[in-house]
Amino acid sequence: MSRCCGIALALAFASAALLPSETRSPHWPAVRAEYLRGHPRCDVCGKNQDLNVHHVIPFHKDAALELDQSNLITLCRHDHFLVGHGRSWRAWNPKVRQDEATIRAILDRIRREREE
Ligand SMILES: [Zn+2]
Ligand SMILES: [Zn+2]
């Protein structure tokens, strides 16, 4: 790993460490529950169990969007980790909406081809 990457990683860890849960809005649990009522399935695979509500722009990037429904997406735990965070909770995927649409289209196509 280059020295440059080491420094970038150190900064990423620092920003993740600045993510104290106590600064989360007290309204988040209610907003989350309401969002899940309107979006009760994983946007990638359609599963309706083990659901997480993911922030497209993460809380530590823009806390003002924490309760904004247009910034939320329902993902199952598996797809949350994979598509939302690239298999690292310290990372996030700025293209999560494009990627979930792409993966959903692939899954739909395979399902259709199997039925033909
Ligand atoms: Zn899923
Ligand atoms: Zn997330």
Tab-separated table of C-alpha atoms and ligand atoms in Angstrom:
chain	number	residue	atom	x	y	z
A	1	MET	CA	0.000	0.000	0.000
A	2	SER	CA	1.369	3.408	-0.893
A	3	ARG	CA	1.880	6.053	1.744
A	4	CYS	CA	-0.836	8.130	0.077
A	5	CYS	CA	-3.405	5.337	0.451
A	6	GLY	CA	-2.415	4.847	4.076
A	7	ILE	CA	-3.197	8.475	4.803
A	8	ALA	CA	-6.518	8.315	2.950
A	9	LEU	CA	-7.483	5.215	4.932
A	10	ALA	CA	-6.551	6.881	8.197
A	11	LEU	CA	-8.832	9.790	7.307
A	12	ALA	CA	-11.672	7.421	6.409
A	13	PHE	CA	-11.352	5.744	9.790
A	14	ALA	CA	-11.334	9.134	11.459
A	15	SER	CA	-14.566	10.177	9.768
A	16	ALA	CA	-16.210	6.879	10.681
A	17	ALA	CA	-15.154	7.426	14.274
A	18	LEU	CA	-16.971	10.768	14.175
A	19	LEU	CA	-20.259	8.955	13.748
A	20	PRO	CA	-21.635	9.062	17.267
A	21	SER	CA	-25.043	7.445	17.403
A	22	GLU	CA	-26.136	9.860	20.128
A	23	THR	CA	-26.265	12.703	17.588
A	24	ARG	CA	-28.882	10.803	15.570
A	25	SER	CA	-32.238	12.532	15.515
A	26	PRO	CA	-34.760	11.285	18.084
A	27	HIS	CA	-37.249	11.201	15.175
A	28	TRP	CA	-35.252	8.617	13.212
A	29	PRO	CA	-37.032	5.492	14.595
A	30	ALA	CA	-40.450	6.934	13.622
A	31	VAL	CA	-39.251	8.085	10.182
A	32	ARG	CA	-37.665	4.683	9.597
A	33	ALA	CA	-40.865	2.828	10.588
A	34	GLU	CA	-42.987	5.065	8.358
A	35	TYR	CA	-40.628	4.575	5.411
A	36	LEU	CA	-40.748	0.797	5.849
A	37	ARG	CA	-44.554	0.861	5.791
A	38	GLY	CA	-44.429	2.596	2.384
A	39	HIS	CA	-41.446	0.583	1.076
A	40	PRO	CA	-41.799	-2.871	2.643
A	41	ARG	CA	-39.449	-4.747	0.287
A	42	CYS	CA	-35.750	-4.776	-0.542
A	43	ASP	CA	-35.251	-2.598	-3.624
A	44	VAL	CA	-32.696	-5.061	-5.002
A	45	CYS	CA	-34.131	-8.554	-4.429
A	46	GLY	CA	-37.720	-7.918	-3.321
A	47	LYS	CA	-37.339	-9.740	-0.011
A	48	ASN	CA	-39.590	-8.509	2.803
A	49	GLN	CA	-37.606	-9.795	5.783
A	50	ASP	CA	-34.458	-8.604	7.551
A	51	LEU	CA	-34.938	-5.118	6.163
A	52	ASN	CA	-32.725	-2.096	6.754
A	53	VAL	CA	-33.397	1.503	5.781
A	54	HIS	CA	-30.243	2.841	4.159
A	55	HIS	CA	-29.250	6.490	3.680
A	56	VAL	CA	-28.187	7.143	0.070
A	57	ILE	CA	-26.158	10.137	1.304
A	58	PRO	CA	-24.841	8.899	4.638
A	59	PHE	CA	-25.494	10.639	7.906
A	60	HIS	CA	-21.843	11.604	8.344
A	61	LYS	CA	-21.810	13.275	4.886
A	62	ASP	CA	-24.979	15.312	5.337
A	63	ALA	CA	-26.856	15.053	8.612
A	64	ALA	CA	-29.580	17.349	7.239
A	65	LEU	CA	-30.741	14.492	4.975
A	66	GLU	CA	-31.106	12.016	7.836
A	67	LEU	CA	-34.909	12.253	7.945
A	68	ASP	CA	-35.459	13.069	4.246
A	69	GLN	CA	-37.531	10.253	2.717
A	70	SER	CA	-36.048	10.935	-0.727
A	71	ASN	CA	-32.643	10.026	0.725
A	72	LEU	CA	-33.790	6.606	1.966
A	73	ILE	CA	-33.846	3.181	0.366
A	74	THR	CA	-35.087	-0.162	1.728
A	75	LEU	CA	-32.523	-2.948	1.461
A	76	CYS	CA	-32.371	-6.410	3.034
A	77	ARG	CA	-29.423	-6.873	5.345
A	78	HIS	CA	-27.473	-8.763	2.682
A	79	ASP	CA	-28.000	-6.161	-0.059
A	80	HIS	CA	-27.492	-3.320	2.402
A	81	PHE	CA	-23.977	-4.564	3.153
A	82	LEU	CA	-23.176	-5.500	-0.462
A	83	VAL	CA	-24.855	-2.832	-2.635
A	84	GLY	CA	-25.189	-0.023	-0.090
A	85	HIS	CA	-21.734	-0.308	1.429
A	86	GLY	CA	-19.554	-2.388	-0.903
A	87	ARG	CA	-19.047	-5.004	1.843
A	88	SER	CA	-17.505	-2.568	4.297
A	89	TRP	CA	-19.514	-0.586	6.814
A	90	ARG	CA	-16.817	2.075	6.597
A	91	ALA	CA	-17.597	2.621	2.908
A	92	TRP	CA	-20.734	3.730	1.085
A	93	ASN	CA	-21.916	3.507	-2.490
A	94	PRO	CA	-22.900	6.891	-3.980
A	95	LYS	CA	-24.442	5.053	-6.964
A	96	VAL	CA	-26.647	2.751	-4.904
A	97	ARG	CA	-29.814	3.733	-6.837
A	98	GLN	CA	-28.324	2.999	-10.275
A	99	ASP	CA	-26.770	-0.218	-8.979
A	100	GLU	CA	-29.935	-1.519	-7.344
A	101	ALA	CA	-31.849	-0.860	-10.590
A	102	THR	CA	-29.180	-2.687	-12.617
A	103	ILE	CA	-29.107	-5.703	-10.310
A	104	ARG	CA	-32.912	-5.820	-10.145
A	105	ALA	CA	-33.055	-5.803	-13.972
A	106	ILE	CA	-30.571	-8.697	-14.110
A	107	LEU	CA	-32.572	-10.697	-11.557
A	108	ASP	CA	-35.822	-10.001	-13.476
A	109	ARG	CA	-34.257	-11.069	-16.774
A	110	ILE	CA	-32.949	-14.336	-15.323
A	111	ARG	CA	-36.334	-15.032	-13.755
A	112	ARG	CA	-38.082	-14.396	-17.109
A	113	GLU	CA	-35.613	-16.562	-19.030
A	114	ARG	CA	-36.154	-19.407	-16.608
A	115	GLU	CA	-39.913	-19.187	-17.112
A	116	GLU	CA	-39.700	-19.175	-20.930
B	1	ZN	ZN	-32.224	-7.767	-0.930
B	2	ZN	ZN	-26.478	1.907	4.980
